[in-house]
mmCIF file of C-alpha atoms in Angstrom:
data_model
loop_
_atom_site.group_PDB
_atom_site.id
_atom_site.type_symbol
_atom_site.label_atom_id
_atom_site.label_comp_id
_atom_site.label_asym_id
_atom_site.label_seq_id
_atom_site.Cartn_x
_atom_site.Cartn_y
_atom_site.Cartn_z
ATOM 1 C CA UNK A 1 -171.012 -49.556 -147.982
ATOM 2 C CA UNK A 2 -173.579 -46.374 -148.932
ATOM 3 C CA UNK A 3 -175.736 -48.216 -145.677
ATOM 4 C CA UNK A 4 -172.561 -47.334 -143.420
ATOM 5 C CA UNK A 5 -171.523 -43.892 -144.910
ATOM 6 C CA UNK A 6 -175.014 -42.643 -145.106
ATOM 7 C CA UNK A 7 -175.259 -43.435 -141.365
ATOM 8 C CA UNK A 8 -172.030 -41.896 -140.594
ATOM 9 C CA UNK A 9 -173.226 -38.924 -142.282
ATOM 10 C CA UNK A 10 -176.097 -39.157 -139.947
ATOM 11 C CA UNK A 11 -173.976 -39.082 -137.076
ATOM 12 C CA UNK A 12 -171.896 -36.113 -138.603
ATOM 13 C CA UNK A 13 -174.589 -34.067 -138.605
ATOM 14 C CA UNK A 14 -176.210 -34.720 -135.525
ATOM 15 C CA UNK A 15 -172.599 -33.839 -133.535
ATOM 16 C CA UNK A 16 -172.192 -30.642 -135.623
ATOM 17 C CA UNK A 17 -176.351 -29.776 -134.238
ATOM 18 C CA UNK A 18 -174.785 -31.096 -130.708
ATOM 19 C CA UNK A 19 -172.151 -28.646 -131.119
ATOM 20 C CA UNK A 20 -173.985 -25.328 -132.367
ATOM 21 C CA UNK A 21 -176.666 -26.340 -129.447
ATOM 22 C CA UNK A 22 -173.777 -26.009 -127.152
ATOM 23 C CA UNK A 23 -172.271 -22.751 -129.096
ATOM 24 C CA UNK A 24 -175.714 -21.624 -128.972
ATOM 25 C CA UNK A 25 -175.912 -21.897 -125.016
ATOM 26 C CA UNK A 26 -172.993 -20.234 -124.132
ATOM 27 C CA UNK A 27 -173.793 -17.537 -126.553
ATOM 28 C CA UNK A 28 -177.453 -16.985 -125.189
ATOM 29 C CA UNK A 29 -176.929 -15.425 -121.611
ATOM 30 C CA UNK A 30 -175.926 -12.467 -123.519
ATOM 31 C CA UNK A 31 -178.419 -12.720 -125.937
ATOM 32 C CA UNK A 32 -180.911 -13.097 -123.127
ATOM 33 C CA UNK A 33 -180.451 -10.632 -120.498
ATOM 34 C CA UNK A 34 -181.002 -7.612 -122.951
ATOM 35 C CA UNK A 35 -184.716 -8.493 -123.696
ATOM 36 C CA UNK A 36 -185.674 -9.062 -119.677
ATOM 37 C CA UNK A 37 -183.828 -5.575 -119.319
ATOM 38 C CA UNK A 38 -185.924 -3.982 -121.576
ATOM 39 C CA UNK A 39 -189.391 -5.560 -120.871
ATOM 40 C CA UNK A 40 -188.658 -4.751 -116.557
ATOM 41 C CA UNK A 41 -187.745 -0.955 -117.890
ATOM 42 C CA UNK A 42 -191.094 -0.980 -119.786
ATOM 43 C CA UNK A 43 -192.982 -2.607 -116.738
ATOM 44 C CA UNK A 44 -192.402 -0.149 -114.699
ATOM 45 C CA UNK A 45 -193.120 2.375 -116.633
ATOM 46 C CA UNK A 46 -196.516 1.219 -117.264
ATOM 47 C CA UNK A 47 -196.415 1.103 -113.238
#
């Protein structure tokens, strides 16, 4: 019995990771786009 609930534990865990991963993804684009913004303004002007 601990054998099986330790494992489903396991599994618990690893679909809550799945699940922020996918949160995570979603939330990025956002998160993202701001830095390349900034570093292109500061590339050019170094330029």
């Amino acid at each position: 019995m601990k054998h099986k609930e330790k494992k489903k534990q396991k599994q618990m865990k690893m679909e809550k990771k799945r699940e922020e991963e996918k949160n995570s993804r979603k939330m990025k684009p956002k998160r993202v786009e701001e830095p390349r913004k900034k570093l292109g303004k500061m590339h050019r002007e170094k330029g």
